[in-house]
Amino acid sequence: MESNFTTDRNYKYEKAKEKVQAIKGFYGNLLAYCIVIPFLAYINYNTTSFLWFIFPALGWGFGLLMNGLYAFGNNPLFGKNWEERKIKEFMQES
């Protein structure tokens, strides 16, 4: 049977690992955005006068913003530590 210290340590490790993965995913998404959107703008500039590239830039940008807020702990939908509070609440009910 594991001690509470070991269980707590494993839990903290898993949460830290999830956070690192979220931040890593955010930076990968940001890099792709910084490569693809200028390429789309270049294609748009050379093909038509209608600025259609702004639509994917805004849509992807919004997704990128939400991804960044989640990765860095500023979840606007559930607030700070919402997940922790819900876990504790459900554990106390059992």
Coordinates of N, CA and C in Angstrom, one line a residue:
M1 N 0.8 -1.2 0.0 CA 0.0 0.0 0.0 C 0.9 1.2 0.0
E2 N 0.6 2.2 -0.9 CA 1.4 3.4 -1.0 C 1.1 4.4 0.1
S3 N 2.1 5.1 0.5 CA 1.8 6.1 1.5 C 1.2 7.4 0.8
N4 N 0.6 8.2 1.6 CA 0.0 9.4 1.1 C 1.1 10.3 0.4
F5 N 2.3 10.3 1.0 CA 3.4 11.1 0.4 C 3.7 10.7 -1.0
T6 N 3.8 9.4 -1.2 CA 4.1 8.9 -2.5 C 3.0 9.1 -3.5
T7 N 1.8 8.9 -3.1 CA 0.6 9.2 -3.9 C 0.6 10.7 -4.3
D8 N 0.8 11.5 -3.3 CA 0.7 13.0 -3.6 C 1.9 13.4 -4.5
R9 N 3.0 12.8 -4.3 CA 4.1 13.1 -5.2 C 3.9 12.6 -6.6
N10 N 3.3 11.4 -6.8 CA 2.9 10.9 -8.1 C 1.9 11.8 -8.8
Y11 N 0.9 12.2 -8.0 CA -0.1 13.1 -8.5 C 0.5 14.5 -9.0
K12 N 1.4 15.0 -8.2 CA 2.0 16.3 -8.6 C 2.9 16.1 -9.8
Y13 N 3.6 15.0 -9.9 CA 4.4 14.7 -11.1 C 3.5 14.6 -12.3
E14 N 2.4 13.9 -12.3 CA 1.5 13.8 -13.4 C 0.9 15.1 -13.8
K15 N 0.5 15.9 -12.9 CA 0.0 17.3 -13.2 C 1.1 18.1 -13.8
A16 N 2.3 18.1 -13.3 CA 3.4 18.9 -13.9 C 3.7 18.4 -15.3
K17 N 3.6 17.1 -15.5 CA 3.9 16.5 -16.8 C 2.8 17.0 -17.8
E18 N 1.5 17.0 -17.4 CA 0.4 17.5 -18.2 C 0.6 18.9 -18.6
K19 N 1.1 19.7 -17.6 CA 1.3 21.2 -17.9 C 2.4 21.4 -18.9
V20 N 3.5 20.6 -18.7 CA 4.6 20.8 -19.7 C 4.1 20.4 -21.1
Q21 N 3.3 19.3 -21.2 CA 2.8 18.9 -22.5 C 1.9 20.0 -23.1
A22 N 1.1 20.6 -22.3 CA 0.2 21.7 -22.8 C 1.0 22.9 -23.3
I23 N 2.1 23.2 -22.5 CA 2.9 24.4 -22.9 C 3.7 24.0 -24.2
K24 N 4.2 22.8 -24.3 CA 4.9 22.3 -25.5 C 3.9 22.4 -26.7
G25 N 2.7 21.9 -26.5 CA 1.7 21.9 -27.6 C 1.4 23.3 -28.0
F26 N 1.3 24.3 -27.1 CA 1.0 25.6 -27.4 C 2.2 26.2 -28.3
Y27 N 3.4 26.0 -27.9 CA 4.5 26.5 -28.7 C 4.6 25.9 -30.1
G28 N 4.3 24.6 -30.2 CA 4.2 24.0 -31.5 C 3.1 24.6 -32.4
N29 N 2.0 24.9 -31.8 CA 0.9 25.5 -32.5 C 1.2 27.0 -32.9
L30 N 1.9 27.7 -32.0 CA 2.3 29.0 -32.3 C 3.3 29.1 -33.4
L31 N 4.3 28.1 -33.4 CA 5.3 28.1 -34.5 C 4.6 27.8 -35.9
A32 N 3.6 26.9 -35.9 CA 2.9 26.6 -37.1 C 2.1 27.8 -37.6
Y33 N 1.5 28.5 -36.7 CA 0.7 29.7 -37.0 C 1.7 30.8 -37.6
C34 N 2.8 30.9 -37.0 CA 3.8 31.9 -37.5 C 4.4 31.6 -38.9
I35 N 4.3 30.3 -39.3 CA 4.8 29.9 -40.6 C 3.6 29.9 -41.6
V36 N 2.5 29.4 -41.3 CA 1.4 29.2 -42.2 C 0.7 30.5 -42.6
I37 N 0.4 31.3 -41.6 CA -0.4 32.6 -41.8 C 0.4 33.5 -42.7
P38 N 1.7 33.8 -42.6 CA 2.3 34.6 -43.5 C 2.4 34.0 -45.0
F39 N 2.5 32.7 -45.0 CA 2.4 32.0 -46.3 C 1.1 32.2 -47.0
L40 N 0.0 32.1 -46.2 CA -1.4 32.4 -46.8 C -1.5 33.8 -47.2
A41 N -0.9 34.7 -46.4 CA -1.0 36.2 -46.7 C -0.2 36.4 -48.0
Y42 N 0.9 35.8 -48.2 CA 1.7 35.9 -49.5 C 0.9 35.4 -50.7
I43 N 0.2 34.2 -50.5 CA -0.6 33.7 -51.6 C -1.8 34.6 -51.9
N44 N -2.4 35.1 -50.8 CA -3.5 36.1 -51.0 C -3.1 37.3 -51.7
Y45 N -2.0 37.9 -51.3 CA -1.5 39.1 -51.9 C -1.2 38.9 -53.4
N46 N -0.7 37.8 -53.8 CA -0.4 37.5 -55.2 C -1.5 37.0 -56.1
T47 N -2.7 36.7 -55.5 CA -3.7 36.1 -56.3 C -5.0 37.0 -56.4
T48 N -5.3 37.7 -55.4 CA -6.6 38.5 -55.4 C -6.5 39.7 -54.5
S49 N -7.4 40.6 -54.7 CA -7.4 41.8 -53.8 C -8.2 41.7 -52.6
F50 N -9.1 40.6 -52.5 CA -9.9 40.3 -51.4 C -9.0 39.7 -50.3
L51 N -9.0 40.3 -49.1 CA -8.2 39.8 -48.0 C -8.8 38.6 -47.3
W52 N -8.8 37.4 -48.0 CA -9.4 36.2 -47.4 C -8.5 35.6 -46.3
F53 N -7.2 35.8 -46.3 CA -6.3 35.2 -45.3 C -6.6 35.6 -43.9
I54 N -7.4 36.8 -43.8 CA -7.7 37.3 -42.4 C -8.6 36.3 -41.7
F55 N -9.5 35.6 -42.4 CA -10.4 34.7 -41.8 C -9.7 33.5 -41.1
P56 N -8.8 32.8 -41.8 CA -8.0 31.8 -41.1 C -7.1 32.3 -40.0
A57 N -6.6 33.5 -40.2 CA -5.7 34.1 -39.2 C -6.5 34.4 -37.9
L58 N -7.7 35.0 -38.1 CA -8.5 35.3 -36.9 C -9.0 34.0 -36.2
G59 N -9.5 33.0 -37.0 CA -10.0 31.8 -36.4 C -8.9 31.0 -35.7
W60 N -7.8 30.8 -36.4 CA -6.7 30.1 -35.7 C -6.1 30.9 -34.6
G61 N -6.1 32.2 -34.7 CA -5.6 33.1 -33.7 C -6.4 33.0 -32.4
F62 N -7.7 32.9 -32.6 CA -8.6 32.7 -31.4 C -8.3 31.4 -30.7
G63 N -8.2 30.3 -31.5 CA -7.8 29.0 -31.0 C -6.5 29.0 -30.3
L64 N -5.6 29.7 -30.9 CA -4.2 29.8 -30.3 C -4.3 30.6 -28.9
L65 N -5.1 31.6 -28.9 CA -5.3 32.4 -27.6 C -5.9 31.5 -26.5
M66 N -6.9 30.7 -26.9 CA -7.5 29.8 -25.9 C -6.5 28.7 -25.5
N67 N -5.8 28.2 -26.4 CA -4.7 27.2 -26.1 C -3.7 27.8 -25.1
G68 N -3.3 29.0 -25.4 CA -2.3 29.7 -24.5 C -2.8 29.9 -23.1
L69 N -4.1 30.4 -23.0 CA -4.7 30.6 -21.7 C -4.8 29.3 -20.9
Y70 N -5.1 28.2 -21.6 CA -5.2 26.9 -20.9 C -3.8 26.4 -20.5
A71 N -2.9 26.6 -21.4 CA -1.5 26.0 -21.1 C -0.8 26.8 -20.0
F72 N -1.1 28.1 -19.9 CA -0.4 28.8 -18.8 C -1.3 29.1 -17.6
G73 N -2.4 28.3 -17.5 CA -3.2 28.3 -16.3 C -4.2 29.4 -16.1
N74 N -4.7 30.0 -17.2 CA -5.7 31.1 -17.1 C -6.9 30.7 -17.9
N75 N -7.6 29.6 -17.4 CA -8.7 29.1 -18.1 C -9.9 30.0 -17.8
P76 N -10.4 30.7 -18.9 CA -11.5 31.7 -18.6 C -12.8 31.1 -18.4
L77 N -13.0 29.8 -18.8 CA -14.3 29.2 -18.6 C -14.5 28.6 -17.2
F78 N -13.5 28.0 -16.6 CA -13.7 27.4 -15.3 C -12.9 28.1 -14.2
G79 N -12.1 29.0 -14.5 CA -11.3 29.7 -13.4 C -10.2 28.9 -12.9
K80 N -9.4 29.6 -12.1 CA -8.2 29.0 -11.5 C -8.5 27.9 -10.5
N81 N -7.9 26.8 -10.6 CA -8.0 25.6 -9.7 C -9.4 25.0 -9.7
W82 N -10.2 25.2 -10.7 CA -11.5 24.6 -10.8 C -11.4 23.1 -10.8
E83 N -10.5 22.6 -11.5 CA -10.4 21.1 -11.6 C -10.0 20.5 -10.3
E84 N -9.1 21.2 -9.6 CA -8.7 20.7 -8.2 C -9.8 20.7 -7.3
R85 N -10.6 21.8 -7.3 CA -11.8 21.8 -6.4 C -12.8 20.8 -6.7
K86 N -13.0 20.5 -8.0 CA -14.0 19.5 -8.3 C -13.5 18.1 -8.0
I87 N -12.2 17.8 -8.1 CA -11.7 16.5 -7.7 C -11.9 16.3 -6.2
K88 N -11.5 17.3 -5.4 CA -11.7 17.2 -4.0 C -13.1 17.0 -3.6
E89 N -14.0 17.8 -4.3 CA -15.5 17.6 -4.0 C -16.0 16.2 -4.3
F90 N -15.6 15.7 -5.4 CA -16.1 14.3 -5.8 C -15.4 13.3 -4.9
M91 N -14.2 13.5 -4.4 CA -13.6 12.5 -3.5 C -14.2 12.5 -2.1
Q92 N -14.7 13.7 -1.7 CA -15.4 13.8 -0.4 C -16.8 13.1 -0.5
E93 N -17.4 13.2 -1.6 CA -18.7 12.6 -1.8 C -18.7 11.1 -1.7
S94 N -17.6 10.4 -2.1 CA -17.5 9.0 -2.2 C -17.4 8.4 -0.8

